[in-house]
Amino acid sequence: MTDSQESEPKKVARQSGKSLLVVEDVSAFYGDAQALKNVCLTVNSNEIVAVLGSNGAGKTTLLKTLTGLLGIRSGKITFNNESITDMPPDKIIRKGVASVPEGRQLFGTMSVSDNLLLGTYSLTKSERKDMLEARSEMIFKLFPVLKSRLQQQSETLSGGEQQMLALGRALMSKPRLLTLDEPSLGLSPLLVKEMMKMLKLISRELGVSILLVEQNARAAIKIADYVYVLERGEITLRNTAEEVMASERIQSAYLGA
Amino acid sequence: MTLLSQIIQYAISGITSGSIYAIVGICWSTVFLISGVMNFATGEFVMLGGMLTWVFFDAGLGLAYAVILAITCTVLIAILLERIVIRPVRYPTEMTYMLITIASASVIKGIILITCGSETRTVKPFIEIEPINILGATLIPQAIVVTGVLVIVTLGLLWFFNYTLFGKALRASSINQIAASLIGVDVSKFRLFCFGLAGALGALAGIVITPIAFTGYNITPIAFTGYNIGLMAALKGLVVAIVGGWSIGGTVLAGLALGLVEGFVAGFISTGWKDALALSIMVLFLIFQTIDFSRRRRKIFP
């Protein structure tokens, strides 16, 4: 196969008329240590994008910059044709970017239903009412176990259930883009498969774009439309998921498969 | 005075002062849980509430107006404290916060000393009925006010934190600030709110004790108000917040327990022992807990 996608200049973001999230030339630092180097990335509407990479590649850092938890040194982040560069997290979620952060970050001593309710915190009163009625129904259909545990403290849930709750809480904010930081971490292979299927379904049913950051490349590629590989803070590969799946060379070079 | 009436008398004064300790303890925890600040100016909120009420009352305002104004001013001062001296700290640690709030407390105290004098002050009781006699013990009406305020504050806060979205979001922020900001909470506004809330509650505590006068049997430790009541009020509040595990329910129970123990110690042994006793309880508790702070802090800022 030709590697035309790989040889395209790194600074040019993938072009598309309906791009939802555009990350242009973003660099970020922890103190003096550079964690992201001129990262360019695009997520289109109704698309699942996977960012793959090993530990320390900068995957979590990338999500932190997108959700406003970490400021960037240079570059530009645009969501829905509006700049969200340097916006604090509580403003970014109101633009429609929800996140399932690393380690789930549930409100451990609060009940499952309170965690879901707090997911709607960024909404207006009438939107909240709609979400609590319609979307929680949908979330319970996807994850029936949550419904049976509504009054239970969220820290007493199993790892998989906590991941479902974190996902549910993020969905309650009526997002247009959902970012997930290693949702497969700590889940059994069977649950990972299950979770990925859910993500695909959620993206299709709710019209939510998904930006998925994963170490588990195989699981992520299966549901992704487009794949980026992040290595030491740099995007070293960008291609459609189909191409990546088809190319053994790419898989062995970048994904250690 | 029979033994029974003595016991009742000491219990009454114990519960009265315990109610105050509990409210002050709640002031500590609302600020600490959300911002990680050990606010040693908490006691000055109590002092300001009492002193400002006296100032406004003395200037000829009605008691109700004086109370409302005093609470408003204390809330403003608490908010200014957060904005001017707490927020600008660039690399905050518990120690810097502690030193800053201790220094701020001294400043507030100094200003009140210069402007209002060093005398103890009092205002008229809120309800003017005769003291009630219970089996030979005297229940002064203001003690009922104090306990009533504790009951209202406790129930109000429990409702607020457990049944309103805003209250739940506040609790969520105290559990995990990063997750809270990701669901859309502006954590810095919440910090400001908590300082304001602590200012209001502290002022309220300071106000309701201001009319308590020393009567024959009364051994309530905090009576009247003066520029220097802040430190002891703060320390007692800190004791009950720590012993109560920083929760509302725990703090109220610890406050009442400490008040009762102090009441009986002061009554049957000596009033000189009660402050030493309270602080010894704190020291012992901290030793046995091997200082709970670090674990809590990690929970707040994971």
Coordinates of C-alpha atoms in Angstrom, one line a residue:
Chain A
M1 CA 0.0 0.0 0.0
T2 CA 1.1 3.6 -0.4
D3 CA 1.8 5.6 2.7
S4 CA 0.4 8.8 1.3
Q5 CA -1.4 9.5 4.6
E6 CA 1.7 9.2 6.6
S7 CA 3.8 11.4 4.4
E8 CA 1.4 14.3 4.5
P9 CA 2.9 17.2 6.4
K10 CA 2.2 16.8 10.0
K11 CA 1.1 20.4 10.6
V12 CA -1.9 20.1 8.2
A13 CA -4.9 18.9 10.0
R14 CA -7.3 16.4 8.3
Q15 CA -9.7 18.5 6.3
S16 CA -13.4 18.0 6.3
G17 CA -16.4 20.2 6.0
K18 CA -18.1 19.0 9.2
S19 CA -15.2 18.9 11.6
L20 CA -16.3 19.2 15.2
L21 CA -13.0 19.4 17.1
V22 CA -9.9 20.8 15.5
V23 CA -6.6 20.6 17.3
E24 CA -3.9 22.7 15.6
D25 CA -0.2 22.6 16.4
V26 CA -0.8 22.2 20.1
S27 CA 2.2 22.0 22.5
A28 CA 1.9 21.5 26.2
F29 CA 4.4 21.3 29.0
Y30 CA 4.7 20.0 32.6
G31 CA 7.1 22.5 34.0
D32 CA 10.0 22.3 31.5
A33 CA 9.1 18.8 30.2
Q34 CA 7.4 18.9 26.9
A35 CA 4.4 16.5 26.9
L36 CA 2.9 17.4 23.5
K37 CA 4.7 18.5 20.4
N38 CA 2.8 20.3 17.7
V39 CA -0.1 17.9 17.8
C40 CA -2.7 18.2 15.1
L41 CA -5.9 16.2 15.2
T42 CA -9.5 16.4 13.9
V43 CA -12.7 14.8 15.0
N44 CA -15.6 15.0 12.6
S45 CA -19.3 14.9 13.5
N46 CA -20.6 11.4 14.4
E47 CA -17.2 9.9 14.1
I48 CA -15.2 7.7 16.5
V49 CA -11.5 8.7 16.6
A50 CA -9.0 6.6 18.5
V51 CA -5.7 8.0 19.7
L52 CA -3.3 5.1 20.4
G53 CA -0.1 5.1 22.2
S54 CA 1.9 3.5 25.0
N55 CA 2.3 4.7 28.6
G56 CA 3.7 8.2 28.8
A57 CA 3.0 9.0 25.1
G58 CA 1.0 12.0 26.1
K59 CA -2.5 10.5 25.6
T60 CA -3.9 11.7 28.9
T61 CA -2.1 15.1 28.5
L62 CA -3.9 15.5 25.2
L63 CA -7.3 14.9 26.8
K64 CA -6.4 17.3 29.7
T65 CA -5.7 20.1 27.2
L66 CA -9.0 19.4 25.4
T67 CA -11.1 19.5 28.7
G68 CA -9.3 22.6 30.0
L69 CA -7.5 20.8 32.9
L70 CA -4.1 21.7 31.4
G71 CA -3.2 25.0 29.6
I72 CA -1.3 24.8 26.4
R73 CA 1.9 26.7 25.5
S74 CA 1.1 27.2 21.8
G75 CA -1.5 26.1 19.3
K76 CA -5.2 26.4 18.9
I77 CA -8.2 24.2 19.9
T78 CA -11.4 24.8 18.1
F79 CA -14.7 23.1 18.9
N80 CA -17.8 23.6 16.7
N81 CA -16.1 26.6 15.0
E82 CA -15.5 28.3 18.3
S83 CA -12.1 28.6 20.0
I84 CA -11.9 26.7 23.3
T85 CA -8.2 27.4 23.8
D86 CA -7.5 28.5 27.4
M87 CA -11.1 28.0 28.4
P88 CA -11.6 26.5 31.9
P89 CA -13.2 23.0 32.3
D90 CA -16.5 24.3 33.6
K91 CA -16.9 26.4 30.4
I92 CA -15.8 23.7 28.0
I93 CA -18.4 21.2 29.2
R94 CA -21.0 23.9 28.5
K95 CA -19.9 23.9 24.9
G96 CA -20.6 20.2 24.6
V97 CA -17.4 18.4 25.4
A98 CA -17.9 15.8 28.1
S99 CA -15.2 13.5 29.5
V100 CA -14.7 10.2 31.1
P101 CA -11.4 10.9 32.8
E102 CA -8.6 8.6 33.8
G103 CA -9.5 6.5 36.7
R104 CA -13.2 7.3 36.3
Q105 CA -13.2 10.1 39.0
L106 CA -16.6 9.3 40.4
F107 CA -17.9 11.0 43.5
G108 CA -17.2 7.8 45.5
T109 CA -19.2 8.5 48.7
M110 CA -22.2 9.6 46.8
S111 CA -24.9 7.4 45.4
V112 CA -25.2 6.2 41.8
S113 CA -28.2 8.4 41.2
D114 CA -26.5 11.5 42.6
N115 CA -23.5 10.8 40.3
L116 CA -25.9 10.7 37.3
L117 CA -27.8 13.8 38.5
L118 CA -24.5 15.7 38.9
G119 CA -23.8 14.9 35.3
T120 CA -26.5 17.3 34.4
Y121 CA -25.0 20.1 36.5
S122 CA -23.9 22.1 33.4
L123 CA -27.4 22.2 31.9
T124 CA -30.3 24.6 32.2
K125 CA -33.2 23.6 34.3
S126 CA -35.4 22.5 31.4
E127 CA -32.6 20.6 29.7
R128 CA -31.9 18.9 32.9
K129 CA -35.5 17.7 33.2
D130 CA -35.4 16.3 29.7
M131 CA -32.1 14.6 30.3
L132 CA -33.2 13.1 33.6
E133 CA -36.3 11.6 32.0
A134 CA -35.2 10.6 28.5
R135 CA -31.5 10.0 28.8
S136 CA -31.4 8.2 32.1
E137 CA -34.0 5.8 30.6
M138 CA -31.6 5.2 27.8
I139 CA -28.6 4.8 30.1
F140 CA -30.5 2.2 32.2
K141 CA -31.3 0.3 29.0
L142 CA -27.7 0.2 28.1
F143 CA -26.5 -0.5 31.6
P144 CA -29.4 -2.2 33.5
V145 CA -27.1 -2.9 36.4
L146 CA -26.9 0.8 37.2
K147 CA -30.7 0.9 37.7
S148 CA -30.6 -1.8 40.3
R149 CA -27.9 0.0 42.2
L150 CA -29.3 3.6 42.2
Q151 CA -29.0 4.1 45.9
Q152 CA -25.7 2.4 46.3
Q153 CA -22.5 4.4 47.0
S154 CA -20.6 4.5 43.7
E155 CA -17.3 3.5 45.3
T156 CA -18.9 0.1 46.2
L157 CA -19.5 -0.7 42.5
S158 CA -17.2 -3.1 40.6
G159 CA -14.6 -1.7 38.2
G160 CA -16.8 -2.3 35.2
E161 CA -19.9 -0.8 36.8
Q162 CA -17.9 2.2 37.8
Q163 CA -16.8 2.6 34.2
M164 CA -20.4 2.4 33.1
L165 CA -21.4 5.0 35.6
A166 CA -18.6 7.4 34.6
L167 CA -19.8 7.0 31.0
G168 CA -23.4 7.5 32.0
R169 CA -22.5 10.6 34.0
A170 CA -20.7 12.1 31.0
L171 CA -23.6 11.3 28.7
M172 CA -26.1 13.1 31.1
S173 CA -24.5 16.4 30.1
K174 CA -25.9 16.1 26.6
P175 CA -22.5 16.2 25.0
R176 CA -21.7 16.5 21.3
L177 CA -18.2 15.1 21.8
L178 CA -17.3 12.5 24.4
T179 CA -13.7 12.0 25.3
L180 CA -12.6 8.8 27.1
D181 CA -9.3 8.1 28.7
E182 CA -8.6 4.4 28.6
P183 CA -12.0 3.1 29.3
S184 CA -10.7 -0.5 28.9
L185 CA -8.2 -0.1 31.8
G186 CA -8.9 -2.7 34.5
L187 CA -11.7 -4.4 32.7
S188 CA -11.8 -8.0 31.7
P189 CA -11.3 -8.8 28.0
L190 CA -15.0 -9.7 27.7
L191 CA -16.1 -6.4 29.4
V192 CA -13.7 -4.4 27.1
K193 CA -15.5 -5.9 24.1
E194 CA -18.8 -5.1 25.6
M195 CA -17.8 -1.5 26.4
M196 CA -16.5 -0.9 22.9
K197 CA -19.8 -2.2 21.4
M198 CA -21.6 0.2 23.7
L199 CA -19.5 3.1 22.6
K200 CA -20.3 2.4 19.0
L201 CA -24.0 2.2 19.8
I202 CA -24.0 5.4 21.8
S203 CA -22.2 7.2 19.1
R204 CA -24.7 6.1 16.5
E205 CA -27.9 6.4 18.6
L206 CA -27.2 9.8 20.2
G207 CA -25.2 11.4 17.4
V208 CA -22.2 11.9 19.7
S209 CA -18.7 12.0 18.4
I210 CA -16.2 10.1 20.4
L211 CA -12.5 10.7 21.0
L212 CA -11.1 7.6 22.5
V213 CA -7.6 7.4 24.0
E214 CA -6.4 3.8 24.4
Q215 CA -3.5 1.5 25.1
N216 CA -5.6 -1.4 24.0
A217 CA -5.1 -0.7 20.3
R218 CA -6.9 -3.8 19.0
A219 CA -10.1 -3.1 20.8
A220 CA -10.1 0.6 19.9
I221 CA -9.4 0.1 16.2
K222 CA -12.4 -2.2 15.8
I223 CA -14.8 0.6 16.5
A224 CA -12.8 3.6 15.3
D225 CA -13.3 5.4 12.0
Y226 CA -10.0 7.2 12.2
V227 CA -6.8 6.4 14.1
Y228 CA -3.9 8.5 15.3
V229 CA -0.8 7.1 17.0
L230 CA 0.9 9.3 19.6
E231 CA 4.5 8.6 20.5
R232 CA 6.5 10.7 22.9
G233 CA 4.1 13.6 22.5
E234 CA 4.0 13.6 18.7
I235 CA 1.5 12.2 16.2
T236 CA 3.5 9.7 14.2
L237 CA 0.7 8.1 12.3
R238 CA -2.7 9.1 11.0
N239 CA -4.9 6.9 8.9
T240 CA -8.4 5.5 8.6
A241 CA -9.1 2.6 10.8
E242 CA -9.7 0.4 7.7
E243 CA -6.2 1.1 6.4
V244 CA -4.6 0.4 9.7
M245 CA -6.5 -2.8 10.1
A246 CA -5.4 -3.9 6.6
S247 CA -1.8 -3.0 6.9
E248 CA 0.3 -5.5 8.9
R249 CA 3.3 -3.3 8.5
I250 CA 1.6 -0.4 10.3
Q251 CA 0.4 -2.7 13.0
S252 CA 3.8 -4.3 13.7
A253 CA 5.6 -0.9 13.5
Y254 CA 3.3 1.1 15.6
L255 CA 1.0 -1.1 17.6
G256 CA 3.3 -3.9 18.5
A257 CA 0.8 -6.4 17.2
Chain B
M1 CA -28.5 23.3 95.5
T2 CA -29.1 19.5 95.3
L3 CA -26.8 17.3 93.3
L4 CA -29.6 16.7 90.7
S5 CA -30.2 20.4 90.1
Q6 CA -26.4 20.8 89.8
I7 CA -26.2 18.1 87.2
I8 CA -29.1 19.7 85.2
Q9 CA -27.5 23.1 85.5
Y10 CA -24.2 21.9 84.2
A11 CA -25.9 19.9 81.4
I12 CA -27.8 23.0 80.3
S13 CA -24.7 25.2 80.1
G14 CA -22.8 22.3 78.5
I15 CA -25.4 22.0 75.8
T16 CA -25.4 25.7 75.3
S17 CA -21.7 26.1 74.8
G18 CA -21.6 22.7 72.9
S19 CA -24.1 24.2 70.4
I20 CA -21.7 27.0 69.7
Y21 CA -18.7 24.7 69.3
A22 CA -20.7 22.6 66.9
I23 CA -21.6 25.6 64.7
V24 CA -18.0 26.8 64.7
G25 CA -16.9 23.3 63.9
I26 CA -19.2 23.3 60.9
C27 CA -17.6 26.6 59.8
W28 CA -14.2 24.9 59.8
S29 CA -15.3 21.9 57.8
T30 CA -17.2 23.8 55.1
V31 CA -14.1 25.8 54.3
F32 CA -11.6 23.0 54.8
L33 CA -13.4 20.3 52.8
I34 CA -13.8 22.4 49.7
S35 CA -10.6 24.4 49.7
G36 CA -8.1 22.6 51.9
V37 CA -7.7 25.8 53.9
M38 CA -7.4 25.4 57.7
N39 CA -9.0 28.7 58.4
F40 CA -7.8 30.1 61.7
A41 CA -9.8 33.2 61.1
T42 CA -13.0 31.2 61.8
G43 CA -13.0 32.4 65.4
E44 CA -12.8 36.0 64.2
F45 CA -16.0 35.5 62.3
V46 CA -17.6 34.6 65.7
M47 CA -16.1 37.6 67.3
L48 CA -17.1 39.9 64.4
G49 CA -20.7 38.7 64.6
G50 CA -21.0 39.6 68.2
M51 CA -19.0 42.8 68.2
L52 CA -20.6 44.2 65.1
T53 CA -24.0 43.4 66.5
W54 CA -23.1 45.4 69.6
V55 CA -21.7 48.2 67.5
F56 CA -24.9 48.5 65.4
F57 CA -27.1 48.0 68.4
D58 CA -25.2 50.6 70.4
A59 CA -25.6 53.0 67.5
G60 CA -29.3 52.9 67.9
L61 CA -30.4 50.3 65.4
G62 CA -33.0 47.8 66.3
L63 CA -31.7 44.4 67.4
A64 CA -33.0 42.6 64.2
Y65 CA -31.3 45.2 61.9
A66 CA -28.1 45.0 63.9
V67 CA -28.1 41.2 63.6
I68 CA -28.7 41.3 59.9
L69 CA -26.1 44.0 59.3
A70 CA -23.5 42.2 61.4
I71 CA -24.0 38.9 59.5
T72 CA -23.8 40.7 56.2
C73 CA -20.6 42.5 57.1
T74 CA -19.0 39.3 58.4
V75 CA -19.9 37.5 55.2
L76 CA -18.3 40.3 53.2
I77 CA -15.2 40.2 55.3
A78 CA -15.0 36.4 54.9
I79 CA -15.3 36.8 51.1
L80 CA -12.7 39.5 51.0
L81 CA -10.4 37.3 53.1
E82 CA -10.7 34.6 50.4
R83 CA -10.2 37.0 47.5
I84 CA -7.5 39.1 48.9
V85 CA -5.2 36.9 51.0
I86 CA -6.1 33.2 50.2
R87 CA -6.6 33.1 46.4
P88 CA -3.5 35.0 45.4
V89 CA -1.2 32.4 47.0
R90 CA 0.7 30.9 44.1
Y91 CA 2.0 27.6 45.4
P92 CA -0.3 26.9 48.3
T93 CA 0.4 24.4 51.0
E94 CA -1.5 23.8 54.2
M95 CA 1.2 25.6 56.1
T96 CA 1.0 28.8 54.1
Y97 CA -2.7 28.8 54.4
M98 CA -2.5 28.3 58.1
L99 CA 0.0 31.1 58.6
I100 CA -2.0 33.5 56.4
T101 CA -5.2 32.9 58.2
I102 CA -3.6 33.2 61.6
A103 CA -2.1 36.5 60.5
S104 CA -5.4 37.7 59.1
A105 CA -7.1 36.7 62.4
S106 CA -4.6 38.9 64.3
V107 CA -5.3 41.8 61.9
I108 CA -9.1 41.6 62.3
K109 CA -8.7 41.3 66.1
G110 CA -6.4 44.3 66.1
I111 CA -8.7 46.4 64.1
I112 CA -11.7 45.6 66.4
L113 CA -9.5 46.3 69.5
I114 CA -8.6 49.7 68.2
T115 CA -12.0 50.7 67.0
C116 CA -14.3 49.1 69.6
G117 CA -12.1 48.9 72.7
S118 CA -11.1 46.0 74.9
E119 CA -14.2 45.8 77.1
T120 CA -16.5 42.9 77.0
R121 CA -19.8 43.8 75.4
T122 CA -23.4 42.6 75.5
V123 CA -26.7 43.2 74.0
K124 CA -30.2 42.5 75.4
P125 CA -31.5 39.0 75.3
F126 CA -33.5 38.1 72.1
I127 CA -36.5 36.8 74.0
E128 CA -37.4 38.6 77.1
I129 CA -39.0 36.0 79.4
E130 CA -38.1 35.0 82.9
P131 CA -35.5 32.3 83.4
I132 CA -37.2 28.9 83.7
N133 CA -36.7 26.8 86.8
I134 CA -36.1 23.1 86.2
L135 CA -35.8 21.1 89.4
G136 CA -33.8 23.9 91.0
A137 CA -31.7 24.6 87.9
T138 CA -32.0 27.8 85.9
L139 CA -32.6 27.7 82.2
I140 CA -32.0 31.2 80.7
P141 CA -34.0 31.9 77.6
Q142 CA -31.0 32.8 75.5
A143 CA -29.8 29.2 76.0
I144 CA -32.9 28.1 74.2
V145 CA -32.1 30.5 71.4
V146 CA -28.6 29.1 71.1
T147 CA -29.7 25.5 71.0
G148 CA -32.6 26.4 68.6
V149 CA -30.1 28.0 66.2
L150 CA -28.0 24.9 66.3
V151 CA -31.0 22.7 65.5
I152 CA -32.1 25.0 62.6
V153 CA -28.5 25.3 61.2
T154 CA -28.0 21.6 61.3
L155 CA -31.3 20.6 59.7
G156 CA -30.9 23.4 57.2
L157 CA -27.4 22.3 56.1
L158 CA -28.4 18.6 56.0
W159 CA -31.2 19.5 53.7
F160 CA -29.1 21.7 51.6
F161 CA -26.2 19.2 51.2
N162 CA -28.4 16.2 50.6
Y163 CA -31.5 17.4 48.7
T164 CA -30.5 20.3 46.5
L165 CA -28.4 20.1 43.3
F166 CA -26.2 23.0 44.4
G167 CA -25.6 21.3 47.8
K168 CA -24.8 18.0 46.1
A169 CA -22.4 19.7 43.7
L170 CA -20.7 21.3 46.7
R171 CA -20.3 17.8 48.3
A172 CA -19.1 16.5 45.0
S173 CA -16.4 19.2 44.8
S174 CA -15.2 18.3 48.3
I175 CA -14.8 14.7 47.2
N176 CA -13.1 15.3 43.9
Q177 CA -12.4 18.8 42.6
I178 CA -11.2 17.7 39.2
A179 CA -14.2 15.6 38.5
A180 CA -16.4 18.5 39.8
S181 CA -14.8 20.9 37.4
L182 CA -15.3 18.4 34.5
I183 CA -19.1 18.3 35.2
G184 CA -19.2 22.1 35.0
V185 CA -18.5 23.3 38.5
D186 CA -16.6 26.6 38.8
V187 CA -14.7 25.4 41.9
S188 CA -13.3 28.9 42.7
K189 CA -16.8 30.3 43.0
F190 CA -17.7 27.4 45.3
R191 CA -14.7 28.2 47.5
L192 CA -15.9 31.8 47.8
F193 CA -19.3 30.6 48.6
C194 CA -18.0 28.3 51.4
F195 CA -16.0 31.2 52.9
G196 CA -19.2 33.3 52.9
L197 CA -21.2 30.5 54.4
A198 CA -18.6 30.0 57.2
G199 CA -18.7 33.8 57.8
A200 CA -22.5 33.7 58.1
L201 CA -22.6 30.7 60.4
G202 CA -19.7 32.0 62.5
A203 CA -21.3 35.4 62.9
L204 CA -24.6 33.8 63.9
A205 CA -22.8 31.8 66.6
G206 CA -21.1 35.0 67.8
I207 CA -24.4 36.8 67.9
V208 CA -26.5 34.4 69.8
I209 CA -23.9 34.2 72.6
T210 CA -23.6 37.9 73.0
P211 CA -26.6 38.4 75.3
I212 CA -25.6 35.6 77.7
A213 CA -24.7 37.1 81.0
F214 CA -23.1 35.5 84.0
T215 CA -26.0 34.6 86.3
G216 CA -25.6 33.0 89.7
Y217 CA -25.3 29.5 88.5
N218 CA -24.2 30.1 84.9
I219 CA -20.8 28.7 84.1
T220 CA -21.2 29.0 80.3
P221 CA -17.7 29.6 79.2
I222 CA -18.4 32.0 76.4
A223 CA -20.5 34.9 77.6
F224 CA -20.8 38.4 76.3
T225 CA -18.4 39.2 73.5
G226 CA -15.1 41.0 73.2
Y227 CA -12.3 41.5 70.7
N228 CA -10.4 38.5 72.0
I229 CA -12.9 35.6 72.1
G230 CA -12.0 34.5 68.6
L231 CA -9.0 32.3 69.3
M232 CA -10.7 30.1 71.9
A233 CA -13.9 29.8 69.9
A234 CA -11.8 28.8 66.9
L235 CA -9.8 26.2 68.8
K236 CA -12.9 24.6 70.3
G237 CA -14.5 24.5 66.9
L238 CA -11.4 22.9 65.4
V239 CA -11.4 20.3 68.2
V240 CA -15.0 19.2 67.4
A241 CA -14.5 19.3 63.7
I242 CA -11.5 17.0 64.0
V243 CA -13.2 14.7 66.5
G244 CA -16.4 14.7 64.4
G245 CA -14.6 13.6 61.3
W246 CA -15.4 16.9 59.4
S247 CA -19.0 15.8 58.8
I248 CA -22.0 17.8 59.9
G249 CA -23.5 15.1 62.0
G250 CA -20.2 14.1 63.6
T251 CA -19.3 17.7 64.3
V252 CA -22.7 18.4 66.0
L253 CA -22.4 15.3 68.2
A254 CA -18.7 16.1 69.1
G255 CA -19.7 19.7 69.8
L256 CA -22.4 18.7 72.2
A257 CA -20.2 16.1 73.8
L258 CA -17.4 18.5 74.4
G259 CA -19.8 21.1 75.8
L260 CA -21.2 18.6 78.3
V261 CA -17.8 17.3 79.4
E262 CA -16.6 20.9 79.8
G263 CA -19.8 21.8 81.7
F264 CA -19.3 19.0 84.2
V265 CA -15.6 19.5 84.6
A266 CA -16.1 23.2 85.2
G267 CA -18.9 22.6 87.6
F268 CA -17.6 19.7 89.6
I269 CA -13.8 20.3 89.4
S270 CA -12.8 23.8 88.3
T271 CA -13.5 26.2 85.5
G272 CA -9.8 26.5 85.0
W273 CA -9.6 23.0 83.7
K274 CA -12.1 23.1 80.9
D275 CA -10.0 24.8 78.1
A276 CA -7.0 22.7 79.0
L277 CA -9.3 19.6 78.8
A278 CA -10.7 20.5 75.4
L279 CA -7.3 21.0 73.9
S280 CA -5.9 17.9 75.5
I281 CA -8.7 16.0 73.9
M282 CA -7.7 17.3 70.5
V283 CA -4.0 16.4 71.1
L284 CA -4.9 12.9 72.2
F285 CA -7.3 12.5 69.3
L286 CA -4.8 13.6 66.8
I287 CA -2.2 11.2 68.2
F288 CA -4.6 8.3 68.0
Q289 CA -5.7 9.3 64.6
T290 CA -2.1 9.8 63.5
I291 CA -3.4 12.9 61.9
D292 CA -6.1 12.3 59.4
F293 CA -5.3 15.4 57.3
S294 CA -3.1 13.8 54.7
R295 CA -5.6 11.1 53.8
R296 CA -8.4 13.6 53.5
R297 CA -6.4 15.9 51.3
R298 CA -5.5 13.2 48.9
K299 CA -9.2 12.4 48.6
I300 CA -9.9 16.0 47.8
F301 CA -7.1 16.5 45.3
P302 CA -6.5 13.1 43.7

